[in-house]
Amino acid sequence: MTVSAPQDEQLTPERFMTRLVDRVFGYDFFLSYSRADGMHLPQRLKDRLEQAGFRVFLDQTEYVAGADLRRETRRQVLKSRKIVVIGRPGAFRSEWVRREVTAAMAGDVGPVILDLNGALAGAPADAPLASIARQRDWLRLAETLDDPDGEPSDRIVAELVRSFNHTRQETMRQRIFSIAALVLLITAAAALWQAWAAIQARDQAEAEQRRAMRALNQVQGTADRSVQALALRIRKTRETSAAAPQAPPCIPEYFPDYDAVAVTALKVRDGDAALKILIACLAIAEPQAIAGSDAPTWQKGAAVLHQRIGELSDPPERERHFREAVALWRELAKDTAMQPLAAEQLGGALARLGSLELDLGRAEDALDLYRETVSHLEPLAASEPARADLKRALSTAYQGVAEALLKLRKADEALRWADKDLQTYGDLAEIDRAAHATQRDVASSLDRRAQALDLLGRSNDSLADFKRGTELLDRAIAADTAAPSWHRDAAAMRENMGKLLGQMGKSDAAIDQFWRALQIREQLATSVEDPGWMSELTEAYRRSSRLMLQIDRVAEAREMAEQYLLAASIDADANKDKLTRMRRALGTVCWYALNDGKFERALWVGQRAVELSPQLDWVRLNYAHALMLSGDTDTARTVYRQLSQAAPDDAAGLRRQMREDFAVLRQRGHVHPLMAELEAGLTAVNAAAEAPQRQ
């Protein structure tokens, strides 16, 4: 007949977990004793064993009030590795101690008998534990003490320590916790890797989505502008056919009408017809300005005509007409009867010519022109402080001086002029409540100041000015009255701030500013009826890709280069030099794809670039890199050798560029044996070229 275990002894899942926890958080020794023998010695033995590094159970300190003592005692015994019976007369007679020992034996917990003063031998035959102990081969440790409830001897403590042949509970727990921590660490590492992989996949998907959306917006914007341009041409043709207006008479009374014709042509970007009318009138006005009866009036008209013709002309002709306008206003400024109008107009003409000189890269000439502009406008602004337009013109001149100084890397002077410019606006604490146009002007001044601070190495101050300026510009361009040029300023300032953030090592913040600048330009390119904005966006993609590569954001740089190529291919405003733009865009994408390890893409665009411009050495050099890294070593070697055999002046530069390119590619982790072979050959060639010079 099989007897089932009592209900409280059955191994339920709950009891299994309890036993598992007890095993981990159990004891090394369980001290069993009789209170009738005294409690001092058990407590001191517990203290000594704990000092030796063991965990010890003693019912004086471990039981909780209200617990079921019988069940709790059995549990604590089973939690222990050894049970130590403090064998004194009371213990051998105690039924309670016998139960503890019986529970230990049932749980395979080894008993140790600490026989004090021969208590086991002197125990009566009917003593419950004594009869069992005499029959068993348990470890017995004899101890003689003057006081049976006194201090345990060092020998007994040492013997108990030596008798312990298990791993200590503390050590076991540490091992279990270490294993658990290792498992958790591996699990966490796997989870982090999966999370990282998921984030990378998400970021890549978002990047592809952004690129697709920008491509769609570019295509849609180009289509919209093409439709708008067609509609505009049809409307103009109909209006011209219906009205066919004649040019007004070229006499002083009608000069304002000529000016209106030029303003309209500038707005619609259709200057051909207006140029014919203005040039025809200028041919009449110039002789009169020299020898006419009312020469000053004709000179004034001719100066305005030169200015407007210049604004509608290409750069070479623009410079000639701007200079003619400056010369005429300079001559008129000598006539006291023409003051102060002539001085004011001369200041404006000088500023326009200075801006053109800056665009042409002639900063020294631009600086002289802007300084002369200031010399004419400062007295006028001081004499008429209520004129906001004069104050704005003077501020623009100050900004021009600062801009030219920045181009010349004269940061200290540029900072002084930027501060002087900001002083024209008074207390900037009230600028947040100023007109949007004033906020835009102050932001432009802060932009120059921030650039000067950057050149001086004051990065934090520069960043503060950039942030303040972008806040003002964001507020200004949100207004319904915002001009497209304000958006251009906002994009340029964010681009400059991104460049600074990249230099400061804040690449994520830099990338964010580059994207925000591009978003402003993209919105303009797709919404403003002016194809010139698409050309600006195309150049912005090129600049941003270069800046991203400079801060080692290679993947983003390649993506931006791809956007540059797409924009260049659909830019309707670049038909005159589209081939040149496409060559440059293809060569750029080839280099950026090489940096990003996309060798097949680099090979394809490199081949297209060479087909369009086989005479451009830098394009062929990028193509050779693509051939080498995509595995076509022999063809790559042939192209490299052809480049090294170029004309002497060109060959030296190409050899230097080849070395620099190899250094960059190695830095990106793209290494090929052909690099070392070519560099050895370049060293020999350079040595041979330098030998005659040393002789």
XYZ file of C-alpha atoms in Angstrom:
695
model
C 0.000 0.000 0.000
C 1.449 3.339 -1.033
C 1.050 6.246 1.341
C 1.014 9.657 -0.310
C 2.836 12.529 1.248
C 0.806 14.886 3.373
C -0.756 17.794 1.552
C 1.764 20.226 2.978
C 4.663 17.988 1.825
C 3.604 17.567 -1.808
C 5.983 19.240 -4.303
C 3.756 21.845 -5.896
C 5.233 24.507 -8.241
C 5.076 26.989 -5.392
C 7.013 24.679 -3.048
C 9.563 23.948 -5.772
C 10.266 27.678 -6.168
C 10.489 28.018 -2.383
C 13.066 25.210 -2.183
C 15.057 26.701 -5.049
C 15.187 30.091 -3.326
C 16.060 28.434 -0.003
C 18.912 26.599 -1.676
C 20.386 29.821 -3.007
C 19.751 31.911 0.119
C 20.351 29.125 2.706
C 22.936 28.548 5.419
C 26.234 26.750 5.836
C 25.568 25.667 9.456
C 22.369 25.074 11.473
C 23.089 25.217 15.240
C 20.841 22.828 17.194
C 20.828 23.155 20.993
C 18.612 23.060 24.072
C 17.764 26.291 25.824
C 17.943 24.423 29.103
C 21.722 24.158 28.633
C 22.141 27.907 28.111
C 22.175 30.226 25.090
C 25.511 32.047 25.412
C 27.709 29.397 23.838
C 25.468 28.879 20.754
C 25.449 32.630 20.126
C 29.242 32.915 20.470
C 29.772 29.908 18.179
C 27.523 31.555 15.591
C 29.531 34.769 15.833
C 32.863 32.968 15.426
C 31.713 30.986 12.393
C 30.288 34.088 10.727
C 33.614 35.843 11.283
C 35.177 32.941 9.380
C 32.907 33.701 6.415
C 30.023 31.252 6.950
C 26.281 31.807 7.126
C 24.844 30.337 10.328
C 21.253 29.746 11.451
C 20.411 30.149 15.143
C 16.824 30.213 16.312
C 17.543 33.044 18.739
C 17.873 35.508 15.856
C 16.280 33.978 12.767
C 12.687 33.020 13.650
C 9.870 35.456 12.908
C 7.167 36.009 15.494
C 3.997 34.081 14.734
C 5.672 31.519 12.460
C 4.723 27.812 12.529
C 7.836 26.706 14.451
C 7.647 23.032 13.499
C 7.349 23.711 9.782
C 9.756 26.667 9.882
C 12.377 24.632 11.758
C 12.226 21.863 9.175
C 12.583 24.440 6.398
C 15.620 26.093 7.983
C 17.285 22.702 8.515
C 16.796 21.806 4.872
C 18.214 25.186 3.863
C 21.496 24.326 5.635
C 24.486 22.279 4.489
C 25.392 20.938 7.984
C 23.616 20.712 11.327
C 25.833 21.158 14.412
C 24.376 19.663 17.585
C 25.783 21.414 20.654
C 25.843 18.230 22.711
C 25.084 19.050 26.271
C 22.834 17.091 28.645
C 19.689 18.984 27.809
C 20.218 18.615 24.052
C 20.544 14.818 24.172
C 17.285 14.610 26.144
C 15.413 17.214 23.948
C 12.676 15.885 21.683
C 12.919 19.143 19.715
C 16.614 18.669 18.995
C 15.906 15.067 17.927
C 13.288 16.309 15.424
C 15.795 18.789 13.974
C 18.388 16.014 13.527
C 15.775 13.667 12.027
C 14.757 16.360 9.524
C 18.410 16.884 8.636
C 18.968 13.185 8.006
C 15.859 13.055 5.814
C 17.181 15.964 3.807
C 20.717 14.539 3.489
C 22.111 17.272 5.748
C 25.117 15.866 7.612
C 25.020 16.164 11.449
C 28.098 17.066 13.505
C 28.023 16.310 17.240
C 29.878 18.780 19.425
C 30.322 16.592 22.532
C 30.899 18.943 25.471
C 32.439 17.548 28.660
C 31.466 13.901 27.725
C 27.729 14.664 27.681
C 27.029 11.928 25.078
C 28.559 9.170 27.210
C 26.741 10.393 30.298
C 23.326 10.658 28.649
C 20.685 8.163 29.908
C 19.697 5.259 27.629
C 16.247 6.714 27.038
C 17.578 10.070 25.873
C 16.077 10.417 22.326
C 19.093 11.817 20.510
C 21.766 10.001 22.493
C 20.524 6.562 21.437
C 20.564 7.603 17.753
C 23.989 9.241 17.956
C 25.588 6.197 19.548
C 24.398 4.032 16.634
C 25.534 6.401 13.854
C 28.952 7.105 12.473
C 28.604 10.868 12.745
C 31.455 13.297 13.064
C 32.043 13.920 16.737
C 34.123 16.781 18.094
C 34.982 16.451 21.792
C 35.362 19.654 23.779
C 36.062 20.216 27.460
C 35.030 23.551 28.932
C 35.087 24.801 32.516
C 31.830 26.623 31.734
C 29.523 24.515 29.488
C 27.841 27.753 28.370
C 31.060 29.714 28.000
C 33.275 30.582 25.016
C 33.915 27.982 22.274
C 37.595 27.163 21.871
C 39.617 28.111 18.788
C 40.225 24.407 18.160
C 36.509 23.604 17.935
C 35.890 26.482 15.565
C 38.834 25.375 13.403
C 37.592 21.772 13.366
C 34.121 22.884 12.249
C 35.671 24.950 9.486
C 37.778 21.990 8.306
C 34.747 19.689 8.428
C 32.927 21.855 5.927
C 33.477 20.186 2.556
C 30.856 22.115 0.587
C 30.977 25.379 -1.332
C 30.082 28.136 1.061
C 26.644 29.645 0.625
C 28.057 33.120 0.069
C 30.402 31.817 -2.619
C 27.612 29.832 -4.216
C 25.350 32.860 -4.276
C 28.098 34.958 -5.817
C 28.638 32.350 -8.506
C 24.922 32.079 -9.181
C 24.578 35.835 -9.309
C 27.641 36.083 -11.561
C 26.220 33.480 -13.923
C 22.831 35.199 -13.828
C 24.482 38.572 -14.450
C 26.438 37.110 -17.364
C 23.269 35.620 -18.822
C 21.478 38.945 -18.372
C 24.432 40.784 -19.909
C 24.447 38.499 -22.943
C 20.672 38.840 -23.224
C 20.894 42.601 -22.887
C 23.721 42.749 -25.441
C 21.665 40.684 -27.874
C 18.663 42.924 -27.263
C 20.789 46.036 -27.745
C 22.254 44.659 -30.961
C 18.773 43.857 -32.237
C 17.602 47.322 -31.206
C 20.627 48.906 -32.901
C 20.011 46.881 -36.051
C 16.350 47.897 -35.972
C 17.286 51.560 -35.507
C 19.789 51.357 -38.356
C 17.179 49.767 -40.601
C 14.638 52.387 -39.573
C 17.094 55.255 -40.150
C 18.016 53.850 -43.545
C 14.359 53.481 -44.461
C 13.649 57.041 -43.298
C 16.648 58.327 -45.253
C 15.431 56.557 -48.383
C 11.956 57.946 -47.785
C 13.334 61.479 -47.376
C 15.380 61.100 -50.523
C 12.391 59.788 -52.450
C 10.233 62.658 -51.191
C 12.866 65.230 -52.132
C 13.248 63.649 -55.551
C 9.481 63.700 -56.009
C 9.300 67.320 -54.875
C 12.098 68.281 -57.254
C 10.470 66.548 -60.200
C 7.059 67.943 -59.303
C 8.472 71.421 -58.721
C 10.302 71.363 -62.048
C 7.146 70.213 -63.822
C 5.099 72.917 -62.108
C 7.591 75.619 -63.054
C 7.697 74.375 -66.642
C 3.919 74.597 -66.826
C 3.964 78.033 -65.192
C 6.683 79.237 -67.562
C 4.712 77.973 -70.563
C 1.567 79.658 -69.303
C 3.500 82.866 -68.689
C 4.970 82.833 -72.204
C 1.542 82.232 -73.736
C 0.037 85.025 -71.660
C 2.839 87.405 -72.629
C 2.476 86.496 -76.289
C -1.256 87.178 -76.183
C -0.777 90.454 -74.319
C 1.969 91.520 -76.699
C -0.111 90.614 -79.737
C -3.150 92.410 -78.367
C -1.492 95.564 -77.073
C 1.970 95.731 -78.716
C 2.949 98.797 -76.613
C 5.554 101.156 -77.972
C 8.591 102.299 -76.024
C 7.973 105.664 -74.357
C 9.836 108.698 -75.706
C 13.393 108.864 -74.418
C 13.170 112.227 -72.678
C 13.695 113.100 -69.000
C 9.955 113.283 -68.296
C 9.620 109.576 -69.191
C 12.677 108.258 -67.339
C 10.446 106.942 -64.501
C 8.559 104.884 -67.099
C 11.799 103.294 -68.258
C 12.648 102.490 -64.665
C 9.228 100.811 -64.267
C 9.881 98.696 -67.382
C 13.132 97.447 -65.814
C 11.495 96.717 -62.452
C 8.777 94.663 -64.150
C 11.338 92.742 -66.215
C 13.342 91.938 -63.081
C 10.238 90.586 -61.345
C 9.246 88.256 -64.200
C 12.864 87.405 -65.124
C 12.217 88.233 -68.770
C 14.752 90.921 -69.576
C 15.310 90.578 -73.338
C 12.572 92.938 -74.475
C 13.261 95.387 -71.644
C 16.983 95.433 -72.458
C 16.299 96.453 -76.046
C 14.146 99.378 -74.904
C 16.588 100.503 -72.208
C 19.664 100.227 -74.451
C 17.910 102.210 -77.189
C 17.125 105.003 -74.734
C 20.667 104.936 -73.343
C 22.031 105.519 -76.855
C 19.999 108.739 -76.918
C 20.709 109.803 -73.336
C 24.502 109.490 -73.314
C 25.235 112.192 -75.958
C 22.795 114.518 -74.202
C 24.504 113.833 -70.878
C 27.789 115.034 -72.376
C 26.777 118.085 -74.386
C 23.056 118.599 -73.854
C 21.457 121.802 -72.612
C 20.271 120.046 -69.434
C 23.256 117.751 -68.989
C 22.787 116.962 -65.245
C 19.234 115.738 -65.802
C 20.350 113.548 -68.687
C 23.309 112.293 -66.610
C 20.920 111.253 -63.861
C 18.744 109.419 -66.379
C 21.757 107.728 -68.000
C 23.026 106.618 -64.572
C 19.674 104.966 -63.774
C 19.604 103.328 -67.222
C 23.124 101.930 -66.747
C 22.116 100.589 -63.351
C 18.974 98.850 -64.656
C 20.699 97.491 -67.771
C 23.414 96.076 -65.519
C 20.831 94.350 -63.303
C 19.284 92.690 -66.375
C 22.624 91.698 -67.972
C 25.082 88.835 -67.545
C 28.061 89.420 -65.156
C 30.613 90.883 -67.640
C 28.170 93.454 -68.993
C 26.721 93.984 -65.529
C 30.085 95.133 -64.187
C 30.618 97.543 -67.079
C 27.221 99.197 -66.657
C 27.532 99.351 -62.852
C 30.881 101.140 -63.233
C 29.357 103.578 -65.720
C 26.566 104.306 -63.251
C 29.095 104.920 -60.449
C 31.090 107.280 -62.679
C 27.984 109.310 -63.572
C 26.759 109.576 -59.961
C 30.274 110.500 -58.826
C 30.307 113.359 -61.322
C 26.815 114.483 -60.278
C 27.841 114.425 -56.589
C 30.250 117.287 -57.341
C 27.284 119.509 -58.243
C 25.894 121.088 -55.070
C 22.547 121.490 -56.789
C 22.277 117.698 -57.064
C 22.876 117.146 -53.347
C 21.929 115.189 -51.304
C 20.263 112.997 -53.979
C 23.487 112.352 -55.902
C 25.405 111.316 -52.765
C 22.649 108.904 -51.762
C 22.426 107.390 -55.247
C 26.233 107.187 -55.461
C 26.244 105.227 -52.197
C 23.708 102.780 -53.605
C 25.625 102.385 -56.884
C 28.882 101.765 -55.037
C 27.196 99.143 -52.829
C 25.810 97.300 -55.876
C 29.223 97.270 -57.516
C 30.802 96.108 -54.236
C 28.349 93.197 -54.031
C 29.237 92.200 -57.589
C 32.968 92.373 -56.795
C 32.399 90.056 -53.828
C 30.536 87.587 -56.044
C 33.457 87.687 -58.481
C 35.933 86.917 -55.675
C 37.559 90.351 -55.610
C 37.273 91.097 -51.899
C 39.905 93.884 -51.793
C 38.086 95.880 -54.481
C 34.753 95.211 -52.784
C 36.134 96.477 -49.468
C 37.226 99.794 -51.024
C 33.811 100.241 -52.630
C 31.904 99.498 -49.419
C 34.109 101.862 -47.403
C 33.367 104.642 -49.906
C 29.658 103.766 -49.662
C 29.836 104.284 -45.897
C 31.592 107.630 -46.323
C 28.641 108.909 -48.376
C 25.760 107.380 -46.393
C 26.900 108.085 -42.806
C 26.550 111.894 -43.081
C 23.167 111.521 -44.797
C 21.843 109.114 -42.119
C 23.088 111.462 -39.366
C 21.374 114.470 -40.963
C 18.050 112.626 -41.491
C 17.708 110.213 -38.521
C 14.000 109.662 -39.173
C 14.623 107.997 -42.548
C 14.504 104.240 -41.988
C 15.507 103.546 -45.594
C 18.783 105.444 -45.158
C 19.501 103.593 -41.927
C 18.870 100.260 -43.684
C 21.125 101.250 -46.609
C 23.889 102.198 -44.166
C 23.445 98.890 -42.311
C 23.775 97.036 -45.624
C 27.027 98.913 -46.305
C 28.376 98.005 -42.858
C 27.495 94.377 -43.552
C 29.275 94.620 -46.899
C 32.461 95.880 -45.229
C 32.263 93.029 -42.686
C 31.627 90.485 -45.446
C 34.647 91.660 -47.455
C 36.850 91.563 -44.352
C 35.658 88.037 -43.619
C 36.649 87.006 -47.147
C 40.080 88.507 -46.441
C 40.266 86.603 -43.109
C 40.517 89.873 -41.142
C 38.297 88.701 -38.325
C 39.063 91.427 -35.755
C 38.116 94.225 -38.161
C 35.072 92.288 -39.367
C 33.861 91.915 -35.766
C 34.214 95.670 -35.151
C 32.163 96.482 -38.247
C 29.519 93.908 -37.333
C 29.204 95.471 -33.874
C 28.997 98.913 -35.457
C 26.215 97.633 -37.698
C 24.231 96.267 -34.732
C 24.533 99.615 -32.955
C 22.451 101.234 -35.705
C 19.421 99.319 -34.371
C 19.667 100.657 -30.828
C 18.577 98.487 -27.903
C 18.362 94.904 -29.198
C 16.380 93.847 -26.124
C 13.288 95.147 -27.934
C 14.079 93.497 -31.264
C 11.577 90.661 -30.715
C 8.777 93.227 -31.002
C 10.274 95.036 -33.995
C 9.025 94.837 -37.567
C 9.816 91.621 -39.411
C 12.038 93.480 -41.889
C 14.098 94.868 -39.003
C 14.387 91.413 -37.450
C 15.687 90.098 -40.736
C 18.275 92.917 -40.960
C 19.481 92.320 -37.392
C 19.737 88.584 -38.100
C 21.937 89.307 -41.126
C 24.197 91.422 -38.904
C 24.374 88.643 -36.309
C 25.348 86.234 -39.098
C 28.433 88.325 -39.978
C 29.290 88.754 -36.307
C 29.034 84.994 -35.715
C 31.316 84.280 -38.667
C 33.915 86.726 -37.321
C 33.760 85.136 -33.854
C 34.215 81.714 -35.447
C 37.389 82.875 -37.221
C 38.655 84.230 -33.889
C 38.181 80.814 -32.258
C 35.301 81.958 -30.028
C 33.062 79.064 -30.979
C 30.560 79.300 -28.114
C 29.985 83.037 -28.651
C 29.654 82.414 -32.374
C 27.096 79.668 -31.811
C 25.070 81.935 -29.522
C 24.878 84.610 -32.252
C 23.914 82.028 -34.866
C 21.117 80.720 -32.638
C 19.810 84.214 -31.940
C 19.942 85.107 -35.610
C 18.110 81.974 -36.741
C 15.396 82.614 -34.145
C 14.829 86.087 -35.588
C 14.887 84.818 -39.163
C 12.464 81.985 -38.401
C 10.063 84.550 -36.992
C 10.552 86.852 -39.978
C 10.085 84.244 -42.720
C 6.911 82.973 -41.040
C 5.248 86.322 -41.813
C 3.026 86.690 -44.861
C 5.160 89.637 -46.000
C 8.390 87.623 -46.055
C 10.360 88.016 -49.278
C 12.030 84.972 -50.881
C 15.422 86.556 -50.188
C 14.711 86.293 -46.465
C 14.350 82.543 -46.861
C 17.701 82.509 -48.649
C 19.266 84.306 -45.686
C 17.703 81.831 -43.248
C 19.037 78.841 -45.198
C 22.515 80.352 -45.510
C 22.680 81.126 -41.793
C 21.649 77.602 -40.811
C 24.257 76.249 -43.206
C 26.932 78.401 -41.538
C 25.758 77.271 -38.092
C 25.901 73.633 -39.207
C 29.474 74.118 -40.364
C 30.414 75.570 -36.954
C 28.684 72.723 -35.096
C 30.624 70.229 -37.194
C 33.904 71.943 -36.248
C 32.843 71.731 -32.572
C 32.370 67.955 -32.875
C 28.573 68.128 -32.657
C 27.921 66.208 -35.851
C 24.288 65.274 -35.154
C 23.367 68.910 -34.511
C 25.329 69.928 -37.615
C 23.463 67.447 -39.811
C 20.157 68.730 -38.405
C 21.043 72.307 -39.419
C 22.111 71.212 -42.922
C 18.784 69.426 -43.422
C 16.779 72.391 -42.132
C 18.650 74.735 -44.468
C 17.902 72.429 -47.389
C 14.242 72.167 -46.448
C 13.951 75.953 -46.699
C 15.588 75.957 -50.123
C 13.561 72.955 -51.295
C 10.338 74.683 -50.317
C 11.337 77.762 -52.298
C 12.460 75.739 -55.304
C 9.095 73.960 -55.489
C 6.825 76.905 -54.701
C 8.348 80.092 -56.123
C 7.810 80.852 -59.800
C 11.510 81.381 -60.408
C 13.801 78.656 -61.807
C 16.800 80.441 -60.283
C 15.891 78.949 -56.916
C 16.425 75.456 -58.328
C 19.967 76.430 -59.284
C 20.569 77.689 -55.747
C 19.202 74.434 -54.327
C 21.497 72.438 -56.618
C 24.538 74.327 -55.342
C 23.304 73.934 -51.752
C 23.245 70.148 -52.199
C 26.842 70.275 -53.423
C 28.024 72.430 -50.500
C 26.150 70.371 -47.917
C 27.583 67.105 -49.223
C 31.099 68.513 -48.904
C 30.454 69.779 -45.358
C 28.984 66.427 -44.303
C 32.031 64.592 -45.619
C 34.293 66.963 -43.703
C 32.671 65.886 -40.407
C 32.902 62.185 -41.369
C 29.185 61.658 -41.974
C 29.976 59.662 -45.086
C 26.600 58.000 -45.696
C 24.717 61.304 -45.398
C 27.310 62.993 -47.621
C 26.812 60.393 -50.361
C 23.044 60.730 -50.110
C 23.388 64.502 -50.452
C 25.688 64.067 -53.462
C 23.027 61.876 -55.091
C 20.501 64.676 -54.491
C 22.965 67.074 -56.085
C 23.179 64.865 -59.174
C 19.403 64.581 -59.409
C 18.909 68.316 -59.005
C 21.568 69.071 -61.615
C 19.919 66.698 -64.079
C 16.478 68.352 -63.839
C 17.523 71.968 -63.275
C 15.629 73.811 -66.000
C 17.591 77.011 -65.331
C 20.939 75.437 -66.183
C 20.446 74.610 -69.846
C 23.292 76.882 -70.934
C 25.910 75.099 -68.816
C 24.097 71.869 -68.072
C 26.879 69.691 -69.447
C 29.400 71.334 -67.124
C 27.109 70.883 -64.138
C 26.445 67.252 -64.959
C 30.185 66.527 -65.282
C 30.850 68.056 -61.890
C 27.887 66.304 -60.269
C 28.852 62.876 -61.661
C 32.459 63.281 -60.547
C 31.303 64.353 -57.082
C 28.991 61.360 -56.677
C 31.800 59.046 -57.801
C 34.140 60.315 -55.077
C 31.497 60.221 -52.342
C 30.398 56.707 -53.319
C 34.051 55.615 -53.055
C 34.253 57.063 -49.546
C 31.058 55.232 -48.563
C 32.271 51.894 -49.954
C 29.656 51.807 -52.748
C 32.159 50.791 -55.407
C 29.706 49.573 -58.051
C 27.845 52.877 -57.881
C 31.144 54.763 -58.051
C 32.168 52.743 -61.108
C 28.927 53.449 -62.966
C 28.846 57.231 -62.368
C 32.613 57.459 -62.903
C 32.284 55.872 -66.331
C 29.447 58.268 -67.231
C 31.558 61.234 -66.072
C 34.521 60.143 -68.215
C 32.237 59.727 -71.224
C 31.038 63.330 -70.802
C 34.457 64.824 -69.994
C 37.409 62.575 -70.904
C 39.725 65.592 -70.788
C 39.159 66.313 -67.069
C 41.950 64.640 -65.113
C 40.209 64.702 -61.707
C 37.225 62.874 -63.206
C 39.504 60.209 -64.691
C 41.347 59.905 -61.365
C 38.097 59.187 -59.514
C 37.193 56.656 -62.197
C 40.578 54.929 -61.730
C 39.888 54.692 -57.981
C 36.509 53.099 -58.743
C 38.093 50.577 -61.123
C 40.710 49.614 -58.541
C 38.318 49.181 -55.598
C 35.729 47.331 -57.662
C 38.333 44.730 -58.679
C 39.437 45.777 -62.183
C 43.063 46.269 -61.200
C 44.623 46.079 -64.674
C 42.379 48.759 -66.193
C 42.854 50.934 -63.122
C 46.659 50.632 -63.421
C 46.459 51.681 -67.082
C 44.408 54.809 -66.257
C 46.718 55.745 -63.378
C 49.770 55.452 -65.643
C 48.140 57.573 -68.321
C 47.474 60.265 -65.730
C 51.051 60.129 -64.398
C 52.347 60.706 -67.933
C 50.487 64.001 -68.317
C 52.238 67.294 -69.010
C 54.922 68.019 -66.372
C 53.012 70.824 -64.658
C 49.815 68.789 -64.520
C 51.552 65.508 -63.593
C 53.027 66.893 -60.366
C 49.626 68.039 -59.175
C 48.015 64.738 -60.145
C 50.654 62.735 -58.286
C 50.051 64.825 -55.191
C 46.277 64.444 -55.549
C 46.647 60.686 -56.000
C 48.568 60.404 -52.723
C 46.001 62.519 -50.892
C 43.130 60.442 -52.275
C 44.802 57.199 -51.207
C 45.289 58.603 -47.693
C 41.592 59.510 -47.434
C 40.454 56.132 -48.756
C 42.700 54.312 -46.292
C 41.237 56.399 -43.496
C 37.785 55.183 -44.559
C 39.028 51.579 -44.439
C 39.333 51.065 -48.218
C 42.777 49.609 -48.916
C 44.106 47.907 -52.066
C 47.605 46.517 -52.861
C 47.755 48.658 -55.995
C 47.953 51.760 -53.805
C 51.336 50.798 -52.358
C 52.616 49.792 -55.812
C 51.622 53.150 -57.307
C 52.991 55.133 -54.367
C 56.366 53.421 -54.747
C 56.388 54.421 -58.395
C 55.397 57.986 -57.524
C 58.271 58.217 -55.050
C 60.726 57.138 -57.730
C 59.309 59.627 -60.238
C 59.500 62.484 -57.724
C 63.105 61.600 -56.856
C 64.059 61.592 -60.544
C 62.348 64.950 -61.075
C 64.167 66.529 -58.117
C 67.651 65.188 -59.014
C 68.466 67.827 -61.694
C 67.415 70.597 -59.314
C 69.821 69.367 -56.607
C 72.657 69.273 -59.139
